[in-house]
Short mmCIF file of C-alpha atoms and ligand atoms in Angstrom, two decimals:
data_model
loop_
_atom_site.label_atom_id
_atom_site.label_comp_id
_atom_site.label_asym_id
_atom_site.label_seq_id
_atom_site.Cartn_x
_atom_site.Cartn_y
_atom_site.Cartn_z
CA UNK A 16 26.44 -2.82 14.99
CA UNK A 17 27.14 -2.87 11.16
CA UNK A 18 26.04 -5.71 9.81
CA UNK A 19 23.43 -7.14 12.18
CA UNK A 20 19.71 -7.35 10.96
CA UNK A 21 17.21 -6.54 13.66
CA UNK A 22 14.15 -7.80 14.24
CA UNK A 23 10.98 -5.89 12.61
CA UNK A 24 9.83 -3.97 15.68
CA UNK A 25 13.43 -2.81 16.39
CA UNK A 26 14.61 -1.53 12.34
CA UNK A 27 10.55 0.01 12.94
CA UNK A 28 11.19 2.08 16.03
CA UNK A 29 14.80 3.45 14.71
CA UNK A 30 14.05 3.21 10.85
CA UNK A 31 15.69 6.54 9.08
CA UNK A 32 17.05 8.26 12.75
CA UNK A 33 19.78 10.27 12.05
CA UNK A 34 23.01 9.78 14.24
CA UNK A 35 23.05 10.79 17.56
CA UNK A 36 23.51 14.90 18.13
CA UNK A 37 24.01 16.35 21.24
CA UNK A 38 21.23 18.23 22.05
CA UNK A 39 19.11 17.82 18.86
CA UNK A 40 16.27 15.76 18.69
CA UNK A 41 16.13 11.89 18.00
CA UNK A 42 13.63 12.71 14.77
CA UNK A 43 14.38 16.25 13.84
CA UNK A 44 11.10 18.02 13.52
CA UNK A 45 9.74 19.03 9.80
CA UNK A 46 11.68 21.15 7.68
CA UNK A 47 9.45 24.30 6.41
CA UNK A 48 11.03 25.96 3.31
CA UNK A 49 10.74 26.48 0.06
CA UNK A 50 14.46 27.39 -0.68
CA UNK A 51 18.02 26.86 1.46
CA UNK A 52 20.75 29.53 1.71
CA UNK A 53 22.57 28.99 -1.47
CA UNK A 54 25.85 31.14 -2.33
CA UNK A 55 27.38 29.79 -5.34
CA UNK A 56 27.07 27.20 -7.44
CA UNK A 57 23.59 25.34 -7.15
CA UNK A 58 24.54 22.26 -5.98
CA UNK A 59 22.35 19.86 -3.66
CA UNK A 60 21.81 18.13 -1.44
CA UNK A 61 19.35 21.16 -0.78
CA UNK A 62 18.02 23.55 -3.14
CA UNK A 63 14.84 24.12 -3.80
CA UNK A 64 11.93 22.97 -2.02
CA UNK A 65 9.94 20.80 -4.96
CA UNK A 66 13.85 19.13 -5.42
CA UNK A 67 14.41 17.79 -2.01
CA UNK A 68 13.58 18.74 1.77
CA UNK A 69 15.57 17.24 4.59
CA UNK A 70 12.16 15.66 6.04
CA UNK A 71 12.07 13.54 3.02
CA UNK A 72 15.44 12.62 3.50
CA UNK A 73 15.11 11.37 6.72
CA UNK A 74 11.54 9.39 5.34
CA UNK A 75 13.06 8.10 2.47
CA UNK A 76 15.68 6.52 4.36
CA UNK A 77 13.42 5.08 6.97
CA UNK A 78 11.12 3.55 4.05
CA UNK A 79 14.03 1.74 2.00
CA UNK A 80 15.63 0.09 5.02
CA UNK A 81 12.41 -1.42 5.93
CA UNK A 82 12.21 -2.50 2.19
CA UNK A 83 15.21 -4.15 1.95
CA UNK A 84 16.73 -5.01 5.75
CA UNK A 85 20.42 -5.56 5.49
CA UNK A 86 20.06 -6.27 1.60
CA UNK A 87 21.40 -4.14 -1.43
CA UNK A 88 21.25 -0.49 -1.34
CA UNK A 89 18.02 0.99 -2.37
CA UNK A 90 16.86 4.46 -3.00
CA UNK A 91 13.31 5.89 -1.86
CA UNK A 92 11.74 8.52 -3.06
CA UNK A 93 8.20 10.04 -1.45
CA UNK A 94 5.25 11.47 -3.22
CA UNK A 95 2.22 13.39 -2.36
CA UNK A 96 -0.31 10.31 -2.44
CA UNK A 97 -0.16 6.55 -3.80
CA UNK A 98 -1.58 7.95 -7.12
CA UNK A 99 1.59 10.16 -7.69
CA UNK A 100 4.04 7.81 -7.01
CA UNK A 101 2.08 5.15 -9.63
CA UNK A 102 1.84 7.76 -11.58
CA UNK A 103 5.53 8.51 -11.23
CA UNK A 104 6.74 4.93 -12.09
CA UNK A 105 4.66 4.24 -15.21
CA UNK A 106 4.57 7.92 -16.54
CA UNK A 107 8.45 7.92 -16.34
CA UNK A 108 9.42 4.84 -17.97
CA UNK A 109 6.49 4.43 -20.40
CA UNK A 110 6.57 6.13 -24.16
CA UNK A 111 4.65 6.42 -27.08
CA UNK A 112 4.40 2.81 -28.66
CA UNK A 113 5.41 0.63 -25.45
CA UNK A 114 3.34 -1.98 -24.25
CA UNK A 115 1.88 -1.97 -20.27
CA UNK A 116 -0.04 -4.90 -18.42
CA UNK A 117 -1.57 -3.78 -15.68
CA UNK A 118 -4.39 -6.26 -13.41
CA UNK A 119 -7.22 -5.89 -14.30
CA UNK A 120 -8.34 -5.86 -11.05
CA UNK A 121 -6.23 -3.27 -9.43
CA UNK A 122 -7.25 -0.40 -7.40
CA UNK A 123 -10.30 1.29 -8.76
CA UNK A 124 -7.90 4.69 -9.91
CA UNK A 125 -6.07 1.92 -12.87
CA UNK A 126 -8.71 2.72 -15.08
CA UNK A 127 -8.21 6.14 -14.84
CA UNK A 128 -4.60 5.51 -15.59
CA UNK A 129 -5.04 4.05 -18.41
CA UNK A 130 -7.07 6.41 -20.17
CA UNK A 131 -4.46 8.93 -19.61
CA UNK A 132 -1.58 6.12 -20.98
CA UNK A 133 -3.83 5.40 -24.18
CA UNK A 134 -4.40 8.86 -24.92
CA UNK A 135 -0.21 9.18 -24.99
CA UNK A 136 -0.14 6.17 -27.45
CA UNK A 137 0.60 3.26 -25.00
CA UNK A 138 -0.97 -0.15 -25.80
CA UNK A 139 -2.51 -1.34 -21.93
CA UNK A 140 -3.09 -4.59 -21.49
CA UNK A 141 -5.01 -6.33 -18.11
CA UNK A 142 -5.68 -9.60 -17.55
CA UNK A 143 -6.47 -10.90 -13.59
CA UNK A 144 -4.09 -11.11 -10.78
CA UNK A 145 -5.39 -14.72 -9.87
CA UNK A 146 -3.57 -17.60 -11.16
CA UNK A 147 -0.81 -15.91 -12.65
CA UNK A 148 -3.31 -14.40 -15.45
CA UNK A 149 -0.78 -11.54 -16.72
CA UNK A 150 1.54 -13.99 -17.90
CA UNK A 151 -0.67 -14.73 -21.07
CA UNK A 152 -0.55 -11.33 -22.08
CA UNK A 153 3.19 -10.02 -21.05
CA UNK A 154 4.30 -10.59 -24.88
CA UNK A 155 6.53 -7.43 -25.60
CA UNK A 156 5.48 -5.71 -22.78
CA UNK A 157 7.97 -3.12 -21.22
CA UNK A 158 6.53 -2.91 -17.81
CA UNK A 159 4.63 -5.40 -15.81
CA UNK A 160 2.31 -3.97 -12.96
CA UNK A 161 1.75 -6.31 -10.35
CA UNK A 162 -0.89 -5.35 -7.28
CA UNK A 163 -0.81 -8.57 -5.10
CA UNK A 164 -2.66 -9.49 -2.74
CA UNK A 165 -5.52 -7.28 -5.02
CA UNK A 166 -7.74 -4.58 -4.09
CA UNK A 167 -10.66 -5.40 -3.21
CA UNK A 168 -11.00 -8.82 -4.24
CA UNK A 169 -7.45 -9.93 -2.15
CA UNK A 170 -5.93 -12.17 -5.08
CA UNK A 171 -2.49 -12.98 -4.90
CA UNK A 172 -0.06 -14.23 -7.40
CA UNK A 173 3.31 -15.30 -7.59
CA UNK A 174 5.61 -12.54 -7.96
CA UNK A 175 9.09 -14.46 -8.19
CA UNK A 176 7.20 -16.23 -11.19
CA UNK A 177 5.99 -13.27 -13.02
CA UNK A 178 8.95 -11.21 -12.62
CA UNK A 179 11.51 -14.45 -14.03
CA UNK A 180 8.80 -14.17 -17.18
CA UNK A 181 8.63 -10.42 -17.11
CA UNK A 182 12.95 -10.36 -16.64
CA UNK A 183 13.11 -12.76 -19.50
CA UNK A 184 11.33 -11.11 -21.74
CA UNK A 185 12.88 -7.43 -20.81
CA UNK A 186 9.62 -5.88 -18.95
CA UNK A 187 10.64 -4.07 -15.97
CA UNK A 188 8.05 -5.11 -13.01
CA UNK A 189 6.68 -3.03 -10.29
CA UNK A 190 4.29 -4.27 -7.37
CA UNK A 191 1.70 -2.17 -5.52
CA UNK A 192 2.46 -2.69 -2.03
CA UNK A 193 0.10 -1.07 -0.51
CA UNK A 194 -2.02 -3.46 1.34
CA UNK A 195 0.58 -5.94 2.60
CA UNK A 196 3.25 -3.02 3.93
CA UNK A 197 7.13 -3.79 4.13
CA UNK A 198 6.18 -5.88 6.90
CA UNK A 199 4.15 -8.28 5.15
CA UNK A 200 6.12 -8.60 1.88
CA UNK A 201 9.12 -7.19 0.08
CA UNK A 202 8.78 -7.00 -3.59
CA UNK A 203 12.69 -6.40 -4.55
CA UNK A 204 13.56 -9.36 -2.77
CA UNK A 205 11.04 -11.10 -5.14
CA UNK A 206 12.68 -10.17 -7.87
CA UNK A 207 10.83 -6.37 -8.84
CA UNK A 208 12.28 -3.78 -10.44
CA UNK A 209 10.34 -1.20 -8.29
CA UNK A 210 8.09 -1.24 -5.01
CA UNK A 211 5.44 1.30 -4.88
CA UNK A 212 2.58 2.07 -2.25
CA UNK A 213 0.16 3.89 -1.27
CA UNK A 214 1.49 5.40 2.18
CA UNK A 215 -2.13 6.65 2.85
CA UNK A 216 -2.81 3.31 4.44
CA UNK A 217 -1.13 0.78 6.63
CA UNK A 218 2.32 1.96 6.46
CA UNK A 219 1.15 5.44 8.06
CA UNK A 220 -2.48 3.74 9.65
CA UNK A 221 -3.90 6.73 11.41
CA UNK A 222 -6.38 7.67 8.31
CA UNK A 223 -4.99 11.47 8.80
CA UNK A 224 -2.75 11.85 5.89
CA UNK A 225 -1.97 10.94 1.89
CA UNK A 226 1.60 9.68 0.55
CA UNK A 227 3.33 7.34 -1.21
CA UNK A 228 6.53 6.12 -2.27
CA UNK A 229 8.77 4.18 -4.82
CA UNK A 230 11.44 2.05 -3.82
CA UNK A 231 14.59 0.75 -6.41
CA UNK A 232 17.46 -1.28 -6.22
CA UNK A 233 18.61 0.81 -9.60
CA UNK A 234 19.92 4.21 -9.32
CA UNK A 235 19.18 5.07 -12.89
CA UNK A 236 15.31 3.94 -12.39
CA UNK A 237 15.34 5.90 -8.93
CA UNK A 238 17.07 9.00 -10.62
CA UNK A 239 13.78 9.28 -13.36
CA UNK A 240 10.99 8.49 -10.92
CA UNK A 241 12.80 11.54 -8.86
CA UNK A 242 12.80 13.95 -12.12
CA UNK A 243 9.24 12.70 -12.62
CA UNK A 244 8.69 14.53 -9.34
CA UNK A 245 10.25 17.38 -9.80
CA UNK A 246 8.54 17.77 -13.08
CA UNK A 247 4.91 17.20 -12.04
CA UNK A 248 5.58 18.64 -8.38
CA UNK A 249 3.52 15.79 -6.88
CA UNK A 250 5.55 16.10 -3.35
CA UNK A 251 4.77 15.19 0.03
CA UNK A 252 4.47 18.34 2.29
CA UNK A 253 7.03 18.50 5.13
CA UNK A 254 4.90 17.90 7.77
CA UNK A 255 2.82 14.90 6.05
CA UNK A 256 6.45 13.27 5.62
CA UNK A 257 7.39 13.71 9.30
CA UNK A 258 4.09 12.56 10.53
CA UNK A 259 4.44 9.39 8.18
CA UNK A 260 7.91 8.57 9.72
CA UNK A 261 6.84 9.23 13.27
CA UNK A 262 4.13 7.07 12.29
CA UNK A 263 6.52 4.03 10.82
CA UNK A 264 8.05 3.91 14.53
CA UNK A 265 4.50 2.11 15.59
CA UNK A 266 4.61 -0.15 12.24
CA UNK A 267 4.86 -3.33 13.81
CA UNK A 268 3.02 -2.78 16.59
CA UNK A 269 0.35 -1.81 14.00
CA UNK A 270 0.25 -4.57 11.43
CA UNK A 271 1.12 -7.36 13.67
CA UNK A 272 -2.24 -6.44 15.97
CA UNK A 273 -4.49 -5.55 12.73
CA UNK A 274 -3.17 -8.90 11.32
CA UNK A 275 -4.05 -10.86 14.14
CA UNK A 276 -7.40 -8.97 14.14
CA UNK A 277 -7.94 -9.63 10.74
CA UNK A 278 -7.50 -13.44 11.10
CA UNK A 279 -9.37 -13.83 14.34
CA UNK A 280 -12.49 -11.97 12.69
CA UNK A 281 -11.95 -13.62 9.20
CA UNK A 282 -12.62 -17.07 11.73
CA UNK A 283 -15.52 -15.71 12.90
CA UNK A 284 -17.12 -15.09 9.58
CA UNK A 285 -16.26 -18.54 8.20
CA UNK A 286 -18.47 -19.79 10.94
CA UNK A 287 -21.37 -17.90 9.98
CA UNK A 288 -23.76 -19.45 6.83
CA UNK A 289 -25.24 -15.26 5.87
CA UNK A 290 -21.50 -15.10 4.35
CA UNK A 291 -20.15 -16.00 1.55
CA UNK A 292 -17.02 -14.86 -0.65
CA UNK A 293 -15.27 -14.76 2.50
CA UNK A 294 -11.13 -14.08 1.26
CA UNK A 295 -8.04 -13.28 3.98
CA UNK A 296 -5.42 -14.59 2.45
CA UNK A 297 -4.24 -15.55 6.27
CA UNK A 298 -6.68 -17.60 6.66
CA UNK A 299 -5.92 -21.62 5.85
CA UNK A 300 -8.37 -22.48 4.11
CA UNK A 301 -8.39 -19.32 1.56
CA UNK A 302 -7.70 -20.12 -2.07
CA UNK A 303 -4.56 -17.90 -1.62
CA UNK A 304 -3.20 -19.38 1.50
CA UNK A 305 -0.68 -21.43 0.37
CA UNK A 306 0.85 -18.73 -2.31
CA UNK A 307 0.62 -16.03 0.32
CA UNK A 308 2.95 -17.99 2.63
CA UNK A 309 5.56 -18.17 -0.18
CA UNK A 310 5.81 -14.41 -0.25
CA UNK A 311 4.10 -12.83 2.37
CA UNK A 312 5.52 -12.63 6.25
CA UNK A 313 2.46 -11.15 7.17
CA UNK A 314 -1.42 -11.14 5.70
CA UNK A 315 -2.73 -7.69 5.65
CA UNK A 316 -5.50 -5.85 7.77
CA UNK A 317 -8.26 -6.61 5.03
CA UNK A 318 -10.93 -8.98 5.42
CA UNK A 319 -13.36 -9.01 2.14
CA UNK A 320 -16.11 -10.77 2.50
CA UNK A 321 -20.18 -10.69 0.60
CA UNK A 322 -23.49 -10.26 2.37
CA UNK A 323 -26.68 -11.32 0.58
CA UNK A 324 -27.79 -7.95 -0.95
CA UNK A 325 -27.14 -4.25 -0.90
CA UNK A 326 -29.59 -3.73 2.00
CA UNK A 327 -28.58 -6.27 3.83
CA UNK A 328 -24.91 -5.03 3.47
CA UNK A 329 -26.20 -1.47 3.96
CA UNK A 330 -28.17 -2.80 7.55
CA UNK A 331 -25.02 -4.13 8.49
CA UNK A 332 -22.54 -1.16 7.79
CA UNK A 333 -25.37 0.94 9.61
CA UNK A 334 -25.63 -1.49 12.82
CA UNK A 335 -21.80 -1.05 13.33
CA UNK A 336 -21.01 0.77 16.65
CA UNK A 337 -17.14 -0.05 16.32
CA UNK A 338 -16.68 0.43 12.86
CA UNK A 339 -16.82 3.64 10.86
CA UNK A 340 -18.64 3.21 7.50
CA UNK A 341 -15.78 4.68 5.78
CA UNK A 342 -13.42 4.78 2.76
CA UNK A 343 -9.41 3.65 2.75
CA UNK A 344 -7.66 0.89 4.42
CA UNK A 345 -4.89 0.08 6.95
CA UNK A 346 -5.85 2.14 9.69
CA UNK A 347 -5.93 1.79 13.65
CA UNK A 348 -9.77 2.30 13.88
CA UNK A 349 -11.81 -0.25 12.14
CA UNK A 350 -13.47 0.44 9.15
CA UNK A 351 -16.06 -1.01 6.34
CA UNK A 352 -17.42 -0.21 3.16
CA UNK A 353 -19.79 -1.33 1.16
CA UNK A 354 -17.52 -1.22 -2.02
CA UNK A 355 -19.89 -1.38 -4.80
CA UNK A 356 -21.27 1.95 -4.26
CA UNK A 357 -18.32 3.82 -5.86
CA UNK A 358 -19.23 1.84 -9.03
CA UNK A 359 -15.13 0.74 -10.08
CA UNK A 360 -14.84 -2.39 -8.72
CA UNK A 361 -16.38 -5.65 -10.52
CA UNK A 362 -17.84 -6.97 -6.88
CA UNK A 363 -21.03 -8.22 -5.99
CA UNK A 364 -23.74 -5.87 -4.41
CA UNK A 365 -23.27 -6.98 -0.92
CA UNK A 366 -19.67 -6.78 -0.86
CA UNK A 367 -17.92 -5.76 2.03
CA UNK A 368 -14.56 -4.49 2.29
CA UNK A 369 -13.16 -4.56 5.75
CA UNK A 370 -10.75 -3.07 7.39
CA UNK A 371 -9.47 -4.19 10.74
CA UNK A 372 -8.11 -2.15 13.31
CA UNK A 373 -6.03 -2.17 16.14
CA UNK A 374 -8.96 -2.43 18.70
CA UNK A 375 -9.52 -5.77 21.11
CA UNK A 376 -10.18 -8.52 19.32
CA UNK A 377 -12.92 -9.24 21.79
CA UNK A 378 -14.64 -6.06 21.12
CA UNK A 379 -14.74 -6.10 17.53
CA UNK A 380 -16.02 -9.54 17.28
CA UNK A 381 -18.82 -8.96 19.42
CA UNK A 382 -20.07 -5.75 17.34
CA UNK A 383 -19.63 -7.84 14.54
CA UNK A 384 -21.50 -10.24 15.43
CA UNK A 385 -24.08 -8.55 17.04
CA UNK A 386 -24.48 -6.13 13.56
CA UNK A 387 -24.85 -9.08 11.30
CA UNK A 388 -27.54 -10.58 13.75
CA UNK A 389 -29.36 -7.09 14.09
CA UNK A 390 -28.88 -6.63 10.13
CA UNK A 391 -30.70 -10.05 9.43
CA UNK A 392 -33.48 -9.52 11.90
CA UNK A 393 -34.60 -6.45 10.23
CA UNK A 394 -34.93 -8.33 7.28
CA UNK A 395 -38.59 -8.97 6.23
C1 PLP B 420 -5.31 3.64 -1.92
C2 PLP B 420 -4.55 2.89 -2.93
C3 PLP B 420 -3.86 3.57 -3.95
C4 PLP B 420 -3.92 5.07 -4.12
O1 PLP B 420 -3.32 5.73 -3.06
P1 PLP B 420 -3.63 7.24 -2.65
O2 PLP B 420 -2.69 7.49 -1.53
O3 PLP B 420 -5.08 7.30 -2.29
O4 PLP B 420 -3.33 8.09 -3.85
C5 PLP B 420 -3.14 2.79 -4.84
N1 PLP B 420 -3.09 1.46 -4.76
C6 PLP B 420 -3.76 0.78 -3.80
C7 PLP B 420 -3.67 -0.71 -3.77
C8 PLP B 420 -4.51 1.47 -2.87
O5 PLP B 420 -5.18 0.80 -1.93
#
């Protein structure tokens, strides 16, 4: 029925279905080709396989009607991992002499970014994504990069507040969206100019695949991010994209029992006096708490939290039976990391990035639990 916004599980399970064909399939399968029968004039919608596939189509739809439920038109467009489609957004609006302001505390790639910006003659700027921090530095910027709630540390800032600075000013603003998911917040109904993620993680949550997208109200800001792709050919492979949107029919399912996990074990660890630096912005009594409920509908699947040292943290990760000692986020097995080992991230030795999967709640407490005790014991 036009006009009617469904719930999250329900836009979830149809998200990006084509109408009904007789005797197709609900979710056609992936489209394999690198060119389409083309007599004539070379006119889209399908060309050439690096322009546009079908499967993307069908993803791109799914992915901007969970960003922006009964609101303005949007326009999606995939990538080949969260890298590209960052890569897309700042690459294609950013020239030689613009200022950028990025977080200083943004996924551990940013710095890698930025190298490549400075070498083209951009001025980067970073300040933190806690209290608002980027506002001091946003003075002739052209394009604000928000990641909120931050990883690893899970900050969170206000986006309505930086955008009305950024708008006012005439910076464009984009938000990482990776760890929260459509589900948990919707940047361009905060006011950004773009929403970006890293598919890789919750939004597809099975660990077996990369993507990523960018998601605009703006057709002309869509239209470049698209050339950008077709320029640098950083596109998602057919059957990557239909995996992800098969995927995006479990979302809610997904992020509403990893949230749920993620608070219930974020409880357990405030009850235990071996950690400290506990953050879940779900959680009450975190420093976020109140901001996060401004913005966010739901709180993520990451739990950060700090064990005394590196051994103890490395003792712990080891006495895991339930969770994989293991990279990435978002997924429906658990997994942990002890972060500072890759050597980006400002974090304290025994920092643990955690992230919560879909098993029972029960279960993963327990192991938990039992981990940390075993991890202490072996302490001398
Ligand atoms: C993982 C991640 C990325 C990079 O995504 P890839 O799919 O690995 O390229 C970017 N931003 C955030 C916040 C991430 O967690």
């Amino acid at each position: 029925m036009a006009g009617v916004i469904h719930g999250d599980g329900t836009r979830a399970v149809r998200a990006g279905l084509p109408e009904p064909l007789k005797y197709e399939p609900t979710l056609p399968g992936p489209v394999f080709a690198a060119h389409f029968h083309l007599p004539g004039e070379p006119t889209g919608p399908y060309t050439y396989g690096r322009d546009e596939n079908p499967t993307w189509t069908h993803l791109e739809r799914a992915i901007g009607e969970l960003e922006t439920p009964g609101g303005k038109p949007a326009e999606t467009v995939v990538f080949a991992s969260g890298m590209a489609a960052i890569s897309a957004v700042l690459f294609s609006q950013l020239k030689t002499g613009d200022v950028v302001v990025l977080p200083s505390d943004g996924y551990q790639a940013l710095p890698l970014v930025r190298e490549r910006l400075e070498a083209y003659g951009i001025e980067v700027r970073t300040a933190p994504t806690g209290g608002d921090a980027q506002l001091s530095v946003l003075e002739g910027a052209k394009l604000l990069w928000i990641e909120t709630p931050s990883n690893p540390g899970l900050d969170v800032c206000d986006i309505r507040r930086l955008v009305a600075a950024a708008h006012d000013g005439g910076a464009l603003v984009a938000v990482d969206n990776t760890l929260a998911t459509p589900l948990g917040q919707r940047p361009l109904e905060l006011g950004a100019d773009f929403s970006v993620a890293s598919d890789t993680k919750g939004m597809t949550g099975h660990g077996d695949i990369l993507l990523g997208h960018v998601t605009c109200h703006d057709a002309e800001l869509a239209a470049s991010v698209r050339r950008w792709r077709k320029v640098v050919g950083a596109i998602p492979g057919p059957m990557e994209a239909w995996l992800a949107h098969r995927s995006l029919s479990t979302l809610q399912l997904r992020v509403d029992r990893q949230c749920a996990n993620a608070l219930t074990l974020a409880r357990t660890l405030a009850g235990r006096d071996d950690v400290t630096g506990l953050r879940y912005p779900g959680l009450p009594e975190d420093p976020s708490h109140e901001l996060a409920t401004r913005q966010m509908r739901r709180f993520g699947s990451v739990v950060s939290f700090v064990l005394p040292d590196r051994e103890r943290a490395e003792r712990f990760l080891d006495a895991l039976r339930l969770v994989d000692d293991a990279t990435s986020f978002g997924g429906v097995r658990s997994t942990a990391e002890r972060r500072g080992r890759w050597g980006g991230d400002a974090v304290p030795d025994g920092f643990i990035r955690f992230s919560v999967g879909a098993e029972d709640p029960e279960d993963l407490v327990a192991d938990v639990l039992r981990a940390l005790d075993e991890s202490a014991e072996k302490a001398v």
